[in-house]
Amino acid sequence: NQTIELPDGSVVTLNANSTLTYEADGFSNDIRKVEIDGEAFFKISKHASPKGDRIKFTVETADLEVEVLGTEFNVNTRRASTKVVLTEGQVQIKLTKTDSVRPITMLPGEKITYTSGQKTATREQAKVNVATAWKENELIFEDTPVGEIIHVLEDNYGMRIKLKKPGIAERHYTGTFKNPDPEVILMALSGLFDLKLERRNGTVTLN
């Protein structure tokens, strides 16, 4: 993980294989704006202009904008979707790739998911400790489909993994890994579901 302090005092923790960008003039007397590709946890400072007005902080992804004043939240832009989990404060979500003009207001403990191509976003209660465990260098899986676990390993560690055994992607796994090693996780899955690991040309195949 990488921690970045922005010019306004806000702190961003970046997950592996993630990029944060902002323009040189992206922080001024009346604007705070960044772009995220991957996953990051934001702790936004309550910044004010010289006039004393609160300045909004905007996080842009490929499909939406998160607007906040001062709060803490997690943004994940993996797999052609954006997931926002709010841990503290209040944010507004603007869907930039749809005709919807009404922003979505989130409350702490909620998760908003928008998949590219959809016209609406889904709202559900989130397990905040699970969604943000990566900040503490942990991975927590709670009744998680194996296919989703494989996606996490690919996204976080740059691995190429194929599941060939029928029905395995839909099976569920529960486990917590501190200082996670992808090889240990793969061995845990192979032992539980009786899978064989084969490696060839940089690809791991689970049969």
mmCIF file of N, CA and C in Angstrom, residues 45-106:
data_model
loop_
_atom_site.group_PDB
_atom_site.id
_atom_site.type_symbol
_atom_site.label_atom_id
_atom_site.label_comp_id
_atom_site.label_asym_id
_atom_site.label_seq_id
_atom_site.Cartn_x
_atom_site.Cartn_y
_atom_site.Cartn_z
ATOM 1 N N SER A 45 -9.986 16.042 4.174
ATOM 2 C CA SER A 45 -9.928 17.147 5.127
ATOM 3 C C SER A 45 -11.095 18.102 4.885
ATOM 4 N N LYS A 46 -11.544 18.737 5.940
ATOM 5 C CA LYS A 46 -12.635 19.709 5.833
ATOM 6 C C LYS A 46 -12.016 21.057 5.502
ATOM 7 N N HIS A 47 -11.823 21.252 4.192
ATOM 8 C CA HIS A 47 -11.076 22.406 3.710
ATOM 9 C C HIS A 47 -12.030 23.545 3.366
ATOM 10 N N ALA A 48 -11.605 24.779 3.658
ATOM 11 C CA ALA A 48 -12.429 25.953 3.375
ATOM 12 C C ALA A 48 -11.667 26.931 2.496
ATOM 13 N N SER A 49 -12.418 27.713 1.723
ATOM 14 C CA SER A 49 -11.821 28.742 0.880
ATOM 15 C C SER A 49 -11.469 29.952 1.752
ATOM 16 N N PRO A 50 -10.731 30.915 1.190
ATOM 17 C CA PRO A 50 -10.418 32.131 1.955
ATOM 18 C C PRO A 50 -11.669 32.854 2.453
ATOM 19 N N LYS A 51 -12.777 32.651 1.759
ATOM 20 C CA LYS A 51 -14.036 33.285 2.177
ATOM 21 C C LYS A 51 -14.713 32.514 3.303
ATOM 22 N N GLY A 52 -14.181 31.326 3.607
ATOM 23 C CA GLY A 52 -14.782 30.531 4.673
ATOM 24 C C GLY A 52 -15.760 29.481 4.186
ATOM 25 N N ASP A 53 -15.969 29.386 2.854
ATOM 26 C CA ASP A 53 -16.892 28.396 2.308
ATOM 27 C C ASP A 53 -16.217 27.028 2.233
ATOM 28 N N ARG A 54 -17.000 25.970 2.523
ATOM 29 C CA ARG A 54 -16.470 24.617 2.379
ATOM 30 C C ARG A 54 -16.225 24.312 0.904
ATOM 31 N N ILE A 55 -15.082 23.713 0.601
ATOM 32 C CA ILE A 55 -14.753 23.362 -0.782
ATOM 33 C C ILE A 55 -14.997 21.874 -0.987
ATOM 34 N N LYS A 56 -15.789 21.545 -1.984
ATOM 35 C CA LYS A 56 -16.071 20.140 -2.275
ATOM 36 C C LYS A 56 -14.816 19.432 -2.762
ATOM 37 N N PHE A 57 -14.727 18.162 -2.420
ATOM 38 C CA PHE A 57 -13.665 17.287 -2.909
ATOM 39 C C PHE A 57 -14.334 16.298 -3.852
ATOM 40 N N THR A 58 -13.836 16.203 -5.095
ATOM 41 C CA THR A 58 -14.447 15.323 -6.097
ATOM 42 C C THR A 58 -13.471 14.233 -6.509
ATOM 43 N N VAL A 59 -13.939 12.982 -6.430
ATOM 44 C CA VAL A 59 -13.183 11.843 -6.917
ATOM 45 C C VAL A 59 -13.856 11.354 -8.189
ATOM 46 N N GLU A 60 -13.128 11.355 -9.293
ATOM 47 C CA GLU A 60 -13.686 10.926 -10.568
ATOM 48 C C GLU A 60 -13.221 9.521 -10.915
ATOM 49 N N THR A 61 -14.161 8.686 -11.399
ATOM 50 C CA THR A 61 -13.825 7.388 -11.969
ATOM 51 C C THR A 61 -14.349 7.377 -13.400
ATOM 52 N N ALA A 62 -14.201 6.250 -14.076
ATOM 53 C CA ALA A 62 -14.638 6.184 -15.472
ATOM 54 C C ALA A 62 -16.137 6.401 -15.609
ATOM 55 N N ASP A 63 -16.909 6.067 -14.565
ATOM 56 C CA ASP A 63 -18.368 6.081 -14.701
ATOM 57 C C ASP A 63 -19.110 7.005 -13.739
ATOM 58 N N LEU A 64 -18.434 7.504 -12.721
ATOM 59 C CA LEU A 64 -19.162 8.323 -11.759
ATOM 60 C C LEU A 64 -18.232 9.289 -11.049
ATOM 61 N N GLU A 65 -18.868 10.210 -10.282
ATOM 62 C CA GLU A 65 -18.127 11.148 -9.455
ATOM 63 C C GLU A 65 -18.610 11.023 -8.020
ATOM 64 N N VAL A 66 -17.667 11.071 -7.087
ATOM 65 C CA VAL A 66 -17.997 11.084 -5.668
ATOM 66 C C VAL A 66 -17.696 12.487 -5.158
ATOM 67 N N GLU A 67 -18.716 13.175 -4.634
ATOM 68 C CA GLU A 67 -18.534 14.526 -4.127
ATOM 69 C C GLU A 67 -18.683 14.531 -2.606
ATOM 70 N N VAL A 68 -17.709 15.129 -1.925
ATOM 71 C CA VAL A 68 -17.730 15.138 -0.466
ATOM 72 C C VAL A 68 -17.270 16.495 0.045
ATOM 73 N N LEU A 69 -17.521 16.720 1.343
ATOM 74 C CA LEU A 69 -16.969 17.883 2.027
ATOM 75 C C LEU A 69 -15.860 17.416 2.972
ATOM 76 N N GLY A 70 -16.165 16.521 3.860
ATOM 77 C CA GLY A 70 -15.165 15.952 4.748
ATOM 78 C C GLY A 70 -15.658 14.611 5.241
ATOM 79 N N THR A 71 -14.979 13.527 4.886
ATOM 80 C CA THR A 71 -15.497 12.196 5.191
ATOM 81 C C THR A 71 -14.441 11.143 4.885
ATOM 82 N N GLU A 72 -14.792 9.862 5.090
ATOM 83 C CA GLU A 72 -13.897 8.755 4.790
ATOM 84 C C GLU A 72 -14.660 7.705 3.990
ATOM 85 N N PHE A 73 -14.040 7.227 2.895
ATOM 86 C CA PHE A 73 -14.726 6.260 2.049
ATOM 87 C C PHE A 73 -13.721 5.485 1.217
ATOM 88 N N ASN A 74 -14.183 4.341 0.694
ATOM 89 C CA ASN A 74 -13.359 3.461 -0.136
ATOM 90 C C ASN A 74 -13.926 3.447 -1.554
ATOM 91 N N VAL A 75 -13.047 3.561 -2.560
ATOM 92 C CA VAL A 75 -13.474 3.503 -3.956
ATOM 93 C C VAL A 75 -12.713 2.382 -4.645
ATOM 94 N N ASN A 76 -13.449 1.502 -5.323
ATOM 95 C CA ASN A 76 -12.857 0.391 -6.061
ATOM 96 C C ASN A 76 -13.376 0.442 -7.492
ATOM 97 N N THR A 77 -12.457 0.579 -8.465
ATOM 98 C CA THR A 77 -12.877 0.694 -9.865
ATOM 99 C C THR A 77 -12.485 -0.528 -10.686
ATOM 100 N N ARG A 78 -12.341 -1.683 -10.028
ATOM 101 C CA ARG A 78 -11.930 -2.886 -10.737
ATOM 102 C C ARG A 78 -13.076 -3.494 -11.552
ATOM 103 N N ARG A 79 -12.710 -4.293 -12.546
ATOM 104 C CA ARG A 79 -13.652 -5.150 -13.269
ATOM 105 C C ARG A 79 -14.812 -4.387 -13.892
ATOM 106 N N ALA A 80 -14.524 -3.278 -14.541
ATOM 107 C CA ALA A 80 -15.538 -2.505 -15.280
ATOM 108 C C ALA A 80 -16.710 -2.086 -14.402
ATOM 109 N N SER A 81 -16.439 -1.885 -13.113
ATOM 110 C CA SER A 81 -17.466 -1.388 -12.221
ATOM 111 C C SER A 81 -16.813 -0.506 -11.171
ATOM 112 N N THR A 82 -17.628 0.315 -10.534
ATOM 113 C CA THR A 82 -17.141 1.154 -9.443
ATOM 114 C C THR A 82 -17.959 0.858 -8.202
ATOM 115 N N LYS A 83 -17.254 0.583 -7.099
ATOM 116 C CA LYS A 83 -17.903 0.339 -5.807
ATOM 117 C C LYS A 83 -17.422 1.401 -4.827
ATOM 118 N N VAL A 84 -18.370 2.060 -4.173
ATOM 119 C CA VAL A 84 -18.054 3.069 -3.168
ATOM 120 C C VAL A 84 -18.625 2.617 -1.835
ATOM 121 N N VAL A 85 -17.769 2.512 -0.824
ATOM 122 C CA VAL A 85 -18.211 2.157 0.526
ATOM 123 C C VAL A 85 -17.919 3.347 1.436
ATOM 124 N N LEU A 86 -18.957 3.848 2.096
ATOM 125 C CA LEU A 86 -18.811 5.020 2.960
ATOM 126 C C LEU A 86 -18.630 4.575 4.407
ATOM 127 N N THR A 87 -17.549 5.036 5.027
ATOM 128 C CA THR A 87 -17.287 4.669 6.419
ATOM 129 C C THR A 87 -17.651 5.774 7.395
ATOM 130 N N GLU A 88 -17.581 7.013 6.946
ATOM 131 C CA GLU A 88 -17.857 8.132 7.852
ATOM 132 C C GLU A 88 -18.292 9.342 7.047
ATOM 133 N N GLY A 89 -19.272 10.093 7.565
ATOM 134 C CA GLY A 89 -19.704 11.321 6.918
ATOM 135 C C GLY A 89 -20.814 11.079 5.905
ATOM 136 N N GLN A 90 -20.810 11.862 4.849
ATOM 137 C CA GLN A 90 -21.847 11.767 3.822
ATOM 138 C C GLN A 90 -21.246 12.144 2.470
ATOM 139 N N VAL A 91 -21.628 11.403 1.428
ATOM 140 C CA VAL A 91 -21.165 11.729 0.084
ATOM 141 C C VAL A 91 -22.330 11.698 -0.884
ATOM 142 N N GLN A 92 -22.134 12.330 -2.022
ATOM 143 C CA GLN A 92 -23.088 12.269 -3.121
ATOM 144 C C GLN A 92 -22.419 11.625 -4.328
ATOM 145 N N ILE A 93 -23.150 10.704 -4.962
ATOM 146 C CA ILE A 93 -22.653 10.016 -6.144
ATOM 147 C C ILE A 93 -23.379 10.552 -7.371
ATOM 148 N N LYS A 94 -22.612 10.969 -8.366
ATOM 149 C CA LYS A 94 -23.176 11.411 -9.635
ATOM 150 C C LYS A 94 -22.775 10.426 -10.720
ATOM 151 N N LEU A 95 -23.765 9.832 -11.381
ATOM 152 C CA LEU A 95 -23.499 8.882 -12.461
ATOM 153 C C LEU A 95 -23.236 9.669 -13.745
ATOM 154 N N THR A 96 -21.990 9.689 -14.175
ATOM 155 C CA THR A 96 -21.612 10.556 -15.292
ATOM 156 C C THR A 96 -21.849 9.931 -16.657
ATOM 157 N N LYS A 97 -22.097 8.632 -16.710
ATOM 158 C CA LYS A 97 -22.286 7.965 -17.999
ATOM 159 C C LYS A 97 -23.748 7.607 -18.272
ATOM 160 N N THR A 98 -24.672 8.166 -17.503
ATOM 161 C CA THR A 98 -26.092 7.905 -17.725
ATOM 162 C C THR A 98 -26.819 9.240 -17.864
ATOM 163 N N ASP A 99 -28.110 9.148 -18.160
ATOM 164 C CA ASP A 99 -28.926 10.351 -18.283
ATOM 165 C C ASP A 99 -29.427 10.840 -16.925
ATOM 166 N N SER A 100 -29.116 10.088 -15.868
ATOM 167 C CA SER A 100 -29.599 10.447 -14.538
ATOM 168 C C SER A 100 -28.944 11.742 -14.071
ATOM 169 N N VAL A 101 -29.766 12.681 -13.640
ATOM 170 C CA VAL A 101 -29.242 13.952 -13.148
ATOM 171 C C VAL A 101 -29.381 14.053 -11.636
ATOM 172 N N ARG A 102 -30.051 13.083 -11.032
ATOM 173 C CA ARG A 102 -30.262 13.127 -9.594
ATOM 174 C C ARG A 102 -29.122 12.404 -8.883
ATOM 175 N N PRO A 103 -28.352 13.115 -8.053
ATOM 176 C CA PRO A 103 -27.256 12.446 -7.332
ATOM 177 C C PRO A 103 -27.793 11.493 -6.270
ATOM 178 N N ILE A 104 -26.998 10.501 -5.931
ATOM 179 C CA ILE A 104 -27.344 9.530 -4.902
ATOM 180 C C ILE A 104 -26.621 9.919 -3.620
ATOM 181 N N THR A 105 -27.362 10.128 -2.555
ATOM 182 C CA THR A 105 -26.766 10.470 -1.268
ATOM 183 C C THR A 105 -26.531 9.205 -0.466
ATOM 184 N N MET A 106 -25.288 8.995 -0.021
ATOM 185 C CA MET A 106 -24.932 7.805 0.747
ATOM 186 C C MET A 106 -24.830 8.132 2.223
#
